[in-house]
Amino acid sequence: MKTKKSSVSGDELYQLIKRLFPICRSITGNGVRESLAIMQEYVPLQINEVASGTNVFDWTVPKEWNIRDAYIKKINGEKLIDFNESNLHVLNYSVPVNGKYSMKDLATHLFSIPDQPEWIPYRTSYYEEKWGFCLTHSLLQSMQDEEYDVCIDSTLEPGSLTYGEYYLPGQTEEECLFTCHICHPSLCNDNLSGISVALFLAKILSERKNRLSYRFLFIPGTIGAITWLSLNENKWSNIKAGLVASLLGDPASFTYKKTRDGNELIDKTVIHFLKCSGSAYRVIDFFPYGYDERQFNSPGIKLPVGSLTRSQYGQYPEYHTSADNLDLVKPEKLEESLLAFLSIADILDNNITYINQYPKGEPQLGKHGLYQKIGGIDEKDKELRRMAMLWCLNLSDGNNSLLEIADRASIPFDMIKQVAAILEETGLLKALTR
Amino acid sequence: MKTKKSSVSGDELYQLIKRLFPICRSITGNGVRESLAIMQEYVPLQINEVASGTNVFDWTVPKEWNIRDAYIKKINGEKLIDFNESNLHVLNYSVPVNGKYSMKDLATHLFSIPDQPEWIPYRTSYYEEKWGFCLTHSLLQSMQDEEYDVCIDSTLEPGSLTYGEYYLPGQTEEECLFTCHICHPSLCNDNLSGISVALFLAKILSERKNRLSYRFLFIPGTIGAITWLSLNENKWSNIKAGLVASLLGDPASFTYKKTRDGNELIDKTVIHFLKCSGSAYRVIDFFPYGYDERQFNSPGIKLPVGSLTRSQYGQYPEYHTSADNLDLVKPEKLEESLLAFLSIADILDNNITYINQYPKGEPQLGKHGLYQKIGGIDEKDKELRRMAMLWCLNLSDGNNSLLEIADRASIPFDMIKQVAAILEETGLLKALTR
Amino acid sequence: MKTKKSSVSGDELYQLIKRLFPICRSITGNGVRESLAIMQEYVPLQINEVASGTNVFDWTVPKEWNIRDAYIKKINGEKLIDFNESNLHVLNYSVPVNGKYSMKDLATHLFSIPDQPEWIPYRTSYYEEKWGFCLTHSLLQSMQDEEYDVCIDSTLEPGSLTYGEYYLPGQTEEECLFTCHICHPSLCNDNLSGISVALFLAKILSERKNRLSYRFLFIPGTIGAITWLSLNENKWSNIKAGLVASLLGDPASFTYKKTRDGNELIDKTVIHFLKCSGSAYRVIDFFPYGYDERQFNSPGIKLPVGSLTRSQYGQYPEYHTSADNLDLVKPEKLEESLLAFLSIADILDNNITYINQYPKGEPQLGKHGLYQKIGGIDEKDKELRRMAMLWCLNLSDGNNSLLEIADRASIPFDMIKQVAAILEETGLLKALTR
């Protein structure tokens, strides 16, 4: 990975994660509102509330869930499980419960991971009314009493689904969408890393003049995407490229999951970026599982949305456990991820198609002073910049955008963009579309 | 290869071969009639006779050949070569001969395989009037006498070309063609294995309700295909897929030879089947040589007919020799071949294109009771069936048939078909075409 | 490489190079005229003169450069550098100079190759008025005197740019272009090898009856191509295929650089030839640098011109040095290169599309006497010729030219061509286009 720098440090990205980590988020409820309020300190997010019971395509916005406390106590009063120690302890969306339970009756409500006896699993039950506790397998095995005091002080009542949206208008209405889920409680790589990267990306882009418009969604997974898509059908056609942001703080190299079509602008953009990054990476084909790319790529929507992560969805051991914590994500990895998203936005924003104004033969470059203007740090760099110039001239026949030129030339987009700008200044190229 | 079972055992397939083995077949004559009569015990084949002299495209149906006996005797009466011991001993289509021949004159009429001194070669001379004997090279080398008594009691006279046809109408006139040659005398893998597999396939399909119509041809090689094609031009347009059946009893893994176009429905079907079979296989490009796929894929006919064999045409040592006998073909391999043909027919018959009725986002699967309906034997199977369901929903936009979905999902067609049927019952999918 | 022979020996090719080697060529001037006059002894080239100052696209034909003598002397009169010993000693297009120079002032006018201390570099300054000397690095290091006598007796004055053209009309106006640069002084592989191969190719083709028309250009690099293209826009549309000839005498195997489109007739032709050659070769993608393919493939011209060389442009150590001399190029390599160009011309000239007149099934080949006519040296050759025949019949549906048939069949074009000619004679094929 090139040692390009953004104006935001990995530490800033990490600090935001640290603030959001303790909050008990879910697909609805005050945990989401509290998280979005913190995020508004960085970027003026618009907060939307959609009432429980609202029909959104085949779904219905569920009742709102809130939780205050939960525990399992021995009869002697000793707390074995305490929600205040980890919000993962409660099966997310648990209905309230309060009373004495025999271990036999309690057992079907307890979830652990036998293979990882010290980790607490993360489990949910959004659409089936249930209650339960998640705990380490070693604790589960130590529970030998006949009876326990059980309490979940939660409510599941009509309310609303809350999400954040940030729209940044550019010169054109064509927009690029970045979306991340905000519904996981204390999980760092899964959800918080994506939130942090997307939020700082929004902040940086808001300080620039952009050609494209940008839209950022901070939404609960699945139901949030379906809700937004259902309420915003009129916005679909503007979305020219999109990316789901998640799993962006762990040490793995990047994984790009393609759109359903596999050959969209976002596919070419991310793959070009990864190819030029000099680091290892994986590109995987679309499959209808994972994060919200599932919804955006459904057959009646078909929006060109890929997904950029480090580890793959569901493929790292800490996934959906208490080990996906502040130790798993690293400031330098977060920063690298933000830079990747910035580079991708930069390619999309600058992917202009030019027309060579001297298309018959090569123009006489010396005459136009181009050898000087193109410059170069050293002989090798100079040569590469000259090749970039020749590629821009040769392929600017209206059929190739700068990204296609960069890709065919195997020259990083950034250099192609700089050289094209010089050629435009000099009058040799003229933008066909902006 | 999965351990799926058909209703027919390898032994039944083998027993039919055993019955047909001793008969001296050729491209015309009573050996063909006798063989077809036996085959009619299994399936009500229609027997067609086409008179010698009939013009069929660039060809003419030849005179009919029949043979009663043939031998070479020493002058002392000792029989060296006896047609009754192996009908391969006679050059197929030999004109009659009777008399004493010097070894010198006889030599040009004798054919052996120096490299395989104990095998009798199989040779023919359909279109040049000749006579000859095929014998082991060791026998040939022992023939030291100056003169021999030679007799071929055959006739070559106006008559007809005989072939069998079986048409099984389905819900639609679109048809799938299976064809095999029936013109080889005592050769097992080459011709009898294909006959047996095709015949039992016909029998099994006749006991089912099929969407497609099926046509089975049992025809002499080359001239039979040309004759059928010439007399049935009005049937060409219904043929949507076809397969030549031969070399289906030897121990080699499957070889699929593609159609001329290489990307037809039959190509995708067979290749999907082979990919999911879990066994080794070869896919080879079309070339204008081999079995009757040559005729079906000729430039003025262009029917999408591939060829599925085990060993490749002309590429196994026993090919066209007396070693292609009852020892070379194995009941379990025949059964496996029949299962392959059945699976292929099953894919073709069930390759429906559905339309997702809830195309915007994913439908709420739990609400439709789908997690229960989709079921699964164990956790891994359950997960695969859920993925099959998501793939069916995601790709059912009218552009993908179930085969295309199975192929893209890398999930066996059978599971995709089952899951799609459940989604159709539940109202989530609706068939676009049947 | 097959041991096919042309009517021209490698020695003849080499002798021409030897005659042209001592002449000091440049992009204009008498060296070019002298060279073209020698070339006219072989082929009746048309010599064209284009006046200095003529506007050609974005360029202007430069002043004409001529040189009579040049040297650097010690003050004691001892000649250190003498133009008469090697014309590479002078920076090509040097303006005149005469006088005493301090070593300090002289130094910026001296060019050497530190890594190759015994080689003289080849340097030019066409579009910036400069003077300079090229010399071995060891000589440069020995120059310890404070002052030297310096003289370049050259002129840079209005005149003209000279180039040679040879047009060979065929049955059709569709033409194939061969072009080579003639602007390098004493360099053998770079420029002279291409000139020699192209000239003898022209000679051989002029002694044949051709279907295509052929055009040969002997032009200064870059400015010559731009000049010809600018003055001959009306000829562009006839050019169906083209090849730049250079670097054809060194021992490396062939390198083909594709056209910008990469899938033109010339690409398929050269790649088929190389595949069937039995020798190693490289095929590289187009890039907008190198020889005059740059101009022909510019976005406003887009002529399908590839480049066939042995070593790659700029990629062999002797490139643009005094080591690119008569020792580097070999008669047998030149001959092999000429044969390659001849074979390529042969494919282009005979790339006919036929229509099978018996397209339904295979014709009865024996009836048409084809087994005899097709012939074959031995059994293996016979079999290959029969396969060639079947491929020609199978693919001659109007969509495949002989080159496409040869390519799909993996049979050398030459055999396909011969067999197709027999099938045409016999009436089985009929030419669709010639």
Coordinates of C-alpha atoms in Angstrom, one line a residue, chain A residues 57-60 127 222 226 233 236 259-261 286-289 294-295 297-302, chain B residues 356 358-365 367-368 371 387 390-391 393-397 399-400 408 428:
Chain A
F57 CA -41.9 -3.8 0.5
D58 CA -42.6 -7.4 1.9
W59 CA -41.6 -6.2 5.4
T60 CA -43.1 -4.3 8.3
Y127 CA -38.7 -11.5 14.2
T222 CA -31.6 -5.6 6.3
I226 CA -35.3 -2.2 2.9
E233 CA -37.5 4.8 -4.9
W236 CA -32.5 5.0 -7.1
T259 CA -21.9 -6.4 -7.7
R260 CA -24.4 -8.9 -9.1
D261 CA -23.5 -7.8 -12.6
F286 CA -21.4 -11.6 -5.8
F287 CA -23.5 -14.0 -3.8
P288 CA -26.9 -13.2 -2.3
Y289 CA -25.8 -13.2 1.3
R294 CA -28.1 -8.3 -0.8
Q295 CA -30.9 -5.7 -0.9
N297 CA -28.5 -6.1 -5.7
S298 CA -32.0 -7.7 -5.6
P299 CA -33.6 -8.3 -8.9
G300 CA -36.2 -5.5 -8.7
I301 CA -33.6 -2.9 -7.6
K302 CA -30.3 -3.8 -9.2
Chain B
N356 CA -39.5 -13.4 -8.5
Y358 CA -41.1 -10.0 -4.5
P359 CA -38.2 -8.5 -6.5
K360 CA -37.5 -5.4 -4.4
G361 CA -35.2 -6.4 -1.6
E362 CA -35.4 -9.8 -0.2
P363 CA -38.8 -11.1 0.8
Q364 CA -39.2 -11.7 4.6
L365 CA -38.6 -15.4 4.4
K367 CA -43.1 -14.6 7.4
H368 CA -43.7 -17.0 4.5
Y371 CA -37.1 -21.6 6.8
M387 CA -28.3 -20.3 -0.2
L390 CA -31.5 -16.8 -2.0
W391 CA -29.9 -17.5 -5.4
L393 CA -34.8 -15.3 -5.6
N394 CA -31.9 -13.1 -6.6
L395 CA -31.5 -14.4 -10.1
S396 CA -35.1 -14.9 -11.0
D397 CA -35.5 -11.7 -13.0
N399 CA -32.9 -13.6 -17.5
N400 CA -31.8 -16.8 -15.8
R408 CA -23.7 -19.5 -11.1
L428 CA -42.6 -16.2 -4.3

